[in-house]
CSV table of C-alpha atoms in Angstrom, one decimal:
chain,number,residue,atom,x,y,z
A,1,LEU,CA,120.2,90.3,88.9
A,2,VAL,CA,118.0,91.7,91.6
A,3,PHE,CA,114.9,91.6,89.4
A,4,LEU,CA,115.6,88.0,88.3
A,5,GLY,CA,116.5,86.9,91.9
A,6,ALA,CA,113.3,88.4,93.4
A,7,ASN,CA,111.2,86.9,90.6
A,8,GLY,CA,112.7,83.4,91.1
A,9,LEU,CA,112.2,83.6,94.9
A,10,THR,CA,108.6,84.8,94.5
A,11,ARG,CA,107.9,81.8,92.2
A,12,LEU,CA,109.3,79.5,94.9
A,13,LEU,CA,107.2,81.1,97.6
A,14,CYS,CA,104.1,80.6,95.5
A,15,SER,CA,104.5,76.9,95.7
A,16,PRO,CA,102.7,74.9,98.4
A,17,ALA,CA,105.9,72.9,98.8
A,18,SER,CA,107.7,75.9,100.2
A,19,ARG,CA,108.5,75.7,103.9
A,20,LEU,CA,107.6,79.4,104.1
A,21,TYR,CA,104.2,78.9,102.4
A,22,HIS,CA,101.6,80.7,104.4
A,23,LEU,CA,98.1,81.6,103.3
A,24,ASP,CA,96.2,84.9,103.6
A,25,HIS,CA,92.6,84.1,104.2
A,26,PRO,CA,90.0,86.7,103.1
A,27,ASN,CA,88.6,88.9,105.9
A,28,GLU,CA,86.5,92.1,106.3
A,29,ARG,CA,89.3,94.1,104.7
A,30,SER,CA,90.1,91.8,101.8
A,31,LEU,CA,89.1,92.2,98.1
A,32,HIS,CA,90.2,88.7,97.2
A,33,ALA,CA,87.9,85.7,97.5
A,34,GLU,CA,90.4,82.8,97.7
A,35,PRO,CA,93.3,82.2,100.1
A,36,LEU,CA,96.7,83.2,98.7
A,37,PRO,CA,100.2,83.0,100.0
A,38,ARG,CA,101.4,86.2,101.8
A,39,THR,CA,105.2,85.8,102.0
A,40,GLY,CA,106.1,87.7,98.8
A,41,GLY,CA,107.9,90.3,100.9
A,42,LEU,CA,110.6,87.8,101.7
A,43,ALA,CA,111.4,87.7,98.0
A,44,ILE,CA,111.8,91.5,98.0
A,45,PHE,CA,114.1,91.2,101.0
A,46,GLY,CA,116.0,88.5,99.2
A,47,GLY,CA,116.4,90.5,96.0
A,48,VAL,CA,117.6,93.6,97.9
A,49,LEU,CA,120.1,91.5,99.9
A,50,LEU,CA,121.4,90.0,96.6
A,51,GLY,CA,121.9,93.5,95.3
A,52,ILE,CA,123.8,94.6,98.3
A,53,ILE,CA,126.1,91.5,98.1
A,54,VAL,CA,126.8,92.2,94.4
A,55,THR,CA,127.4,95.9,95.1
A,56,ILE,CA,130.0,95.0,97.8
A,57,ALA,CA,131.5,92.4,95.5
A,58,LEU,CA,132.0,95.2,92.9
A,59,GLY,CA,134.1,97.1,95.4
A,60,GLU,CA,131.4,99.7,96.3
A,61,GLY,CA,130.8,98.5,99.8
A,62,ALA,CA,131.7,102.0,101.2
A,63,ILE,CA,128.2,103.1,100.1
A,64,PHE,CA,126.7,101.1,103.0
A,65,GLN,CA,129.0,102.8,105.6
A,66,ALA,CA,127.8,106.3,104.9
A,67,ASN,CA,125.0,108.6,106.1
A,68,GLY,CA,123.6,106.2,108.7
A,69,ILE,CA,122.5,103.6,106.0
A,70,LEU,CA,123.4,100.7,108.3
A,71,TRP,CA,121.0,102.0,110.9
A,72,ILE,CA,118.3,102.4,108.2
A,73,LEU,CA,118.8,98.9,106.8
A,74,SER,CA,119.0,97.4,110.3
A,75,MET,CA,115.8,99.1,111.5
A,76,ALA,CA,114.0,98.1,108.3
A,77,LEU,CA,115.1,94.5,108.9
A,78,LEU,CA,113.8,94.7,112.5
A,79,VAL,CA,110.4,96.0,111.4
A,80,GLY,CA,110.3,93.3,108.7
A,81,ALA,CA,111.2,90.5,111.2
A,82,ALA,CA,108.4,91.6,113.6
A,83,SER,CA,105.9,91.9,110.7
A,84,PHE,CA,106.9,88.4,109.4
A,85,TRP,CA,106.2,87.0,112.9
A,86,ASP,CA,102.9,88.9,112.9
A,87,ASP,CA,102.0,87.3,109.6
A,88,ARG,CA,102.7,83.9,111.0
A,89,VAL,CA,101.3,83.9,114.5
A,90,GLY,CA,99.8,87.4,115.1
A,91,LEU,CA,101.1,90.1,117.4
A,92,SER,CA,99.2,92.5,119.6
A,93,PRO,CA,98.8,96.1,118.2
A,94,GLY,CA,100.8,97.4,121.1
A,95,LEU,CA,103.8,95.2,120.5
A,96,ARG,CA,103.7,96.0,116.7
A,97,LEU,CA,103.7,99.7,117.4
A,98,GLY,CA,106.4,99.3,120.1
A,99,VAL,CA,108.8,97.6,117.6
A,100,GLN,CA,108.0,100.3,115.1
A,101,ALA,CA,108.7,103.0,117.7
A,102,LEU,CA,112.0,101.4,118.6
A,103,ALA,CA,113.0,101.2,114.9
A,104,ALA,CA,111.9,104.9,114.4
A,105,GLY,CA,114.0,105.8,117.4
A,106,GLY,CA,117.0,103.9,115.9
A,107,VAL,CA,116.7,106.0,112.7
A,108,THR,CA,116.2,109.4,114.4
A,109,TRP,CA,118.8,109.0,117.2
A,110,GLY,CA,121.1,106.2,115.9
A,111,ALA,CA,121.4,107.6,112.3
A,112,GLY,CA,120.7,111.2,113.4
A,113,LEU,CA,118.0,111.6,110.8
A,114,THR,CA,115.2,114.1,111.4
A,115,VAL,CA,112.9,116.3,109.3
A,116,THR,CA,113.9,119.8,110.7
A,117,THR,CA,111.9,122.1,108.4
A,118,ILE,CA,108.8,122.0,106.2
A,119,PRO,CA,109.2,124.0,103.0
A,120,VAL,CA,106.6,126.6,102.1
A,121,PRO,CA,106.9,127.9,98.5
A,122,LEU,CA,107.4,131.7,98.3
A,123,LEU,CA,107.6,131.9,102.1
A,124,GLY,CA,110.7,129.9,102.9
A,125,SER,CA,110.6,127.1,105.5
A,126,LEU,CA,108.9,126.4,108.7
A,127,ALA,CA,111.3,125.2,111.4
A,128,LEU,CA,110.1,122.4,113.6
A,129,GLY,CA,112.5,123.0,116.4
A,130,TRP,CA,112.1,120.5,119.3
A,131,LEU,CA,109.2,118.8,117.4
A,132,ALA,CA,111.7,117.5,114.8
A,133,VAL,CA,112.3,114.2,116.5
A,134,PRO,CA,108.7,113.3,117.5
A,135,VAL,CA,107.4,114.4,114.1
A,136,THR,CA,110.0,112.3,112.3
A,137,MET,CA,109.3,109.2,114.4
A,138,LEU,CA,105.5,109.6,113.7
A,139,PHE,CA,106.2,110.0,110.0
A,140,LEU,CA,108.3,106.8,109.9
A,141,MET,CA,105.6,104.9,111.8
A,142,TRP,CA,102.8,106.3,109.8
A,143,MET,CA,104.4,105.5,106.4
A,144,ALA,CA,105.1,101.9,107.6
A,145,ASN,CA,101.4,101.5,108.6
A,146,LEU,CA,99.8,103.3,105.7
A,147,TYR,CA,101.8,101.2,103.2
A,148,ASN,CA,100.2,98.2,105.0
A,149,PHE,CA,96.8,99.7,104.8
A,150,MET,CA,97.2,100.2,101.0
A,151,ASP,CA,98.4,96.7,100.4
A,152,GLY,CA,94.9,95.4,99.8
A,153,MET,CA,94.6,95.1,96.0
A,154,ASP,CA,96.4,92.9,93.5
A,155,GLY,CA,99.5,94.7,92.2
A,156,PHE,CA,98.9,98.0,94.1
A,157,ALA,CA,101.7,98.1,96.7
A,158,GLY,CA,104.1,96.4,94.4
A,159,GLY,CA,103.4,98.9,91.6
A,160,MET,CA,103.8,101.9,94.0
A,161,THR,CA,107.1,100.4,95.1
A,162,VAL,CA,108.4,100.0,91.6
A,163,ILE,CA,107.4,103.5,90.6
A,164,GLY,CA,108.0,105.4,93.8
A,165,PHE,CA,111.3,103.9,94.7
A,166,GLY,CA,112.4,104.1,91.1
A,167,LEU,CA,111.8,107.8,91.2
A,168,LEU,CA,113.7,108.2,94.5
A,169,GLY,CA,116.6,106.2,92.9
A,170,TYR,CA,116.6,108.6,89.9
A,171,LEU,CA,116.6,111.7,92.1
A,172,GLY,CA,119.4,110.2,94.2
A,173,TRP,CA,121.4,109.5,91.0
A,174,GLN,CA,120.8,112.9,89.7
A,175,ALA,CA,122.0,114.5,92.9
A,176,HIS,CA,125.1,112.2,93.1
A,177,HIS,CA,123.8,110.6,96.3
A,178,PRO,CA,124.8,106.9,96.0
A,179,VAL,CA,123.0,105.7,99.1
A,180,ILE,CA,119.5,106.8,98.0
A,181,SER,CA,120.3,105.9,94.4
A,182,VAL,CA,121.5,102.4,95.1
A,183,ILE,CA,119.1,101.4,97.9
A,184,ALA,CA,116.0,102.8,96.2
A,185,THR,CA,116.9,101.2,92.8
A,186,LEU,CA,117.5,97.8,94.5
A,187,GLN,CA,114.1,98.0,96.2
A,188,SER,CA,112.4,99.0,93.0
A,189,ALA,CA,114.0,96.2,91.0
A,190,ALA,CA,113.2,93.6,93.7
A,191,ALA,CA,109.6,94.8,93.8
A,192,ALA,CA,109.4,94.5,90.0
A,193,GLY,CA,110.4,90.9,90.2
A,194,PHE,CA,107.7,90.3,92.8
A,195,LEU,CA,105.1,92.2,90.8
A,196,ILE,CA,105.3,89.7,88.0
A,197,HIS,CA,103.4,87.3,90.3
A,198,ASN,CA,101.3,89.9,92.1
A,199,PHE,CA,99.7,91.7,89.1
A,200,PRO,CA,96.0,90.9,88.8
A,201,PRO,CA,95.1,88.1,89.2
A,202,ALA,CA,97.6,87.8,92.0
A,203,LYS,CA,99.3,84.5,92.8
A,204,ILE,CA,100.9,85.9,96.0
A,205,PHE,CA,100.8,88.9,98.3
A,206,MET,CA,103.8,90.7,99.9
A,207,GLY,CA,102.2,90.4,103.3
A,208,ASP,CA,103.0,92.6,106.3
A,209,VAL,CA,106.6,91.5,106.1
A,210,GLY,CA,106.8,93.3,102.7
A,211,SER,CA,104.4,96.2,103.1
A,212,VAL,CA,105.4,97.5,106.6
A,213,SER,CA,109.1,97.3,106.0
A,214,THR,CA,108.8,98.9,102.5
A,215,GLY,CA,106.8,101.8,103.9
A,216,PHE,CA,109.3,102.2,106.7
A,217,LEU,CA,112.3,102.2,104.3
A,218,ALA,CA,110.5,104.7,102.0
A,219,ALA,CA,110.1,107.1,105.0
A,220,ALA,CA,113.7,106.6,106.1
A,221,LEU,CA,115.0,107.4,102.6
A,222,ILE,CA,112.7,110.4,102.4
A,223,VAL,CA,114.1,111.8,105.6
A,224,LEU,CA,117.7,111.1,104.5
A,225,GLY,CA,117.1,112.8,101.2
A,226,CYS,CA,115.6,115.9,102.9
A,227,ARG,CA,118.6,116.1,105.3
A,228,ASP,CA,121.2,115.8,102.6
A,229,GLY,CA,119.5,118.2,100.2
A,230,VAL,CA,118.6,115.7,97.5
A,231,PHE,CA,115.0,117.1,97.5
A,232,ASP,CA,112.7,119.0,99.8
A,233,LEU,CA,109.9,117.3,101.6
A,234,TRP,CA,107.2,118.1,99.0
A,235,VAL,CA,108.9,116.0,96.3
A,236,PRO,CA,108.6,112.6,97.9
A,237,LEU,CA,105.2,113.5,99.4
A,238,ILE,CA,103.9,114.1,95.9
A,239,ILE,CA,105.5,110.9,94.6
A,240,PHE,CA,103.8,108.7,97.2
A,241,SER,CA,100.6,110.8,97.5
A,242,PRO,CA,98.4,108.1,96.0
A,243,PHE,CA,99.1,106.1,99.1
A,244,ILE,CA,99.6,108.9,101.6
A,245,LEU,CA,96.4,110.9,100.9
A,246,ASP,CA,94.2,107.8,100.5
A,247,ALA,CA,95.2,106.3,103.8
A,248,THR,CA,95.3,109.6,105.7
A,249,VAL,CA,92.0,111.0,104.4
A,250,THR,CA,90.3,107.6,105.0
A,251,LEU,CA,91.6,107.4,108.6
A,252,ALA,CA,90.5,110.9,109.3
A,253,ARG,CA,87.0,110.3,107.8
A,254,ARG,CA,86.5,107.2,109.9
A,255,ALA,CA,87.6,109.0,113.0
A,256,LEU,CA,85.2,111.9,112.3
A,257,HIS,CA,82.4,109.4,111.9
A,258,HIS,CA,83.3,107.7,115.1
A,259,GLY,CA,84.5,104.5,113.4
A,260,LYS,CA,87.0,102.2,114.9
A,261,VAL,CA,90.1,103.1,113.0
A,262,TRP,CA,92.0,100.1,114.1
A,263,GLU,CA,89.5,97.6,112.8
A,264,ALA,CA,89.8,96.0,109.3
A,265,HIS,CA,87.6,97.8,106.7
A,266,ARG,CA,87.1,98.4,103.0
A,267,ASP,CA,86.7,102.2,103.1
A,268,HIS,CA,89.9,103.2,101.2
A,269,TYR,CA,89.3,104.9,97.9
A,270,TYR,CA,90.9,102.2,95.9
A,271,GLN,CA,88.8,99.5,97.7
A,272,ARG,CA,85.6,101.5,97.0
A,273,LEU,CA,86.5,101.8,93.4
A,274,VAL,CA,87.0,98.1,93.0
A,275,LEU,CA,83.7,97.4,94.8
A,276,SER,CA,81.9,99.9,92.6
A,277,GLY,CA,82.5,97.6,89.7
A,278,TRP,CA,85.8,98.6,88.3
A,279,GLY,CA,87.6,95.5,89.3
A,280,HIS,CA,91.3,94.9,90.3
A,281,ARG,CA,92.9,95.3,86.9
A,282,LYS,CA,91.2,98.5,85.7
A,283,THR,CA,91.6,100.1,89.1
A,284,VAL,CA,95.3,99.2,89.5
A,285,LEU,CA,96.1,100.4,86.0
A,286,THR,CA,94.4,103.7,86.7
A,287,GLU,CA,96.4,104.0,89.9
A,288,TYR,CA,99.6,103.3,88.0
A,289,GLY,CA,98.8,106.2,85.7
A,290,LEU,CA,98.2,108.4,88.7
A,291,MET,CA,101.5,107.3,90.2
A,292,VAL,CA,103.3,108.2,87.0
A,293,LEU,CA,101.5,111.6,86.8
A,294,CYS,CA,102.4,112.3,90.4
A,295,GLY,CA,106.0,111.4,89.6
A,296,VAL,CA,106.0,113.9,86.7
A,297,LEU,CA,104.6,116.6,89.0
A,298,ALA,CA,107.2,115.8,91.6
A,299,TRP,CA,110.0,116.2,89.0
A,300,GLY,CA,108.5,119.5,87.9
A,301,TYR,CA,108.4,120.7,91.5
A,302,GLN,CA,112.1,119.6,91.9
A,303,VAL,CA,113.3,121.6,88.9
A,304,GLY,CA,110.9,124.5,89.0
A,305,GLY,CA,111.1,127.9,90.7
A,306,ASP,CA,109.0,129.1,93.6
A,307,HIS,CA,106.1,130.3,91.4
A,308,ALA,CA,106.1,127.1,89.4
A,309,ARG,CA,106.2,125.0,92.6
A,310,LEU,CA,103.2,126.8,94.0
A,311,ALA,CA,101.3,126.2,90.8
A,312,ILE,CA,102.2,122.5,90.8
A,313,LEU,CA,101.1,122.2,94.4
A,314,GLY,CA,97.8,123.8,93.5
A,315,PHE,CA,97.2,121.6,90.5
A,316,TRP,CA,98.2,118.5,92.5
A,317,GLY,CA,95.8,119.4,95.3
A,318,PHE,CA,93.0,120.0,92.8
A,319,LEU,CA,93.7,116.7,91.0
A,320,MET,CA,93.6,114.6,94.2
A,321,ALA,CA,90.4,116.3,95.4
A,322,SER,CA,88.8,115.7,92.0
A,323,LEU,CA,89.8,112.1,92.0
A,324,MET,CA,88.3,111.5,95.5
A,325,LEU,CA,85.1,113.1,94.3
A,326,GLY,CA,85.2,110.9,91.2
A,327,VAL,CA,85.2,107.8,93.4
A,328,HIS,CA,82.1,109.1,95.2
A,329,LEU,CA,80.4,109.6,91.8
A,330,ALA,CA,81.5,106.1,90.6
A,331,GLU,CA,79.9,104.6,93.8
A,332,GLY,CA,76.7,106.6,93.1
A,333,THR,CA,76.5,105.3,89.5
A,334,ALA,CA,77.1,101.7,90.6
A,335,ALA,CA,74.4,102.0,93.3
A,336,GLY,CA,72.0,103.5,90.7
A,337,ASP,CA,72.7,100.6,88.3
A,338,GLU,CA,72.2,98.0,91.0
A,339,HIS,CA,68.9,99.6,92.0
A,340,LEU,CA,67.7,99.5,88.4
A,341,LEU,CA,68.6,95.8,88.1
């Protein structure tokens, strides 16, 4: 029902006759050449809301009264509302970050969710102490923004949502944690309905209303899962690493080269791969394969012992570094071909 509902809503939002029809015009960051509607995130919201209503109608409404889930959903809605307004009329960076900080505070203090330790295989855990609250708030805000940074290619953020949240839902089900299982699965199903219209060539984008709120929700469920022992922090970090590492390394590289990190750009690895001649479809399908592989590695980490976990982290780090190097090589090959022409 969630999949079908989100699919139908997305189809309506693609129509110029929709009262919520709003175009995303290409800019310095864009990879698309023609204006396309950017309200697909509303369909994801609508699909999740439908799933919540059906869950309550089935007599399972108690799920949404446990573990601070109302705080999480309310704060994700707040972030989504601000992002929708930003899509429509534009908000200053300070106001956007202020709303996100307020929402992050609502999750950390209202729901009592913090990341208190960072696991270190073979060595135990590193306690964060008084840093737990600011680190958690920064993590929530960074995930919200990096998801937005990575929503720049047809089918990319939608695919990460289907696969990433689907894996979180599976891990929640496996650990008998109904909140993570239900919410993550609803989000995955709604994103799948949207993805039908977002796969290359896209007919619609999710916009900030979809990407920022989805990243925030992912971070909140990660913190919840760590607190309740569903998984340790490395598991979701590996699952979402195609987004986390690309955005983080790109931002760090721009900062080191004295670039203006707040300005629109096309320096992300996935953008560079598209511009090197791979195109949207080939690049996004390759990224889907990487997402699935990262999911397998995360599952292996979840079920493995300390030595296996250390080996998986080592292989994962080598894999990601090799892929980043591969993008550099692809750019060099494309530049050489262009020079020959």
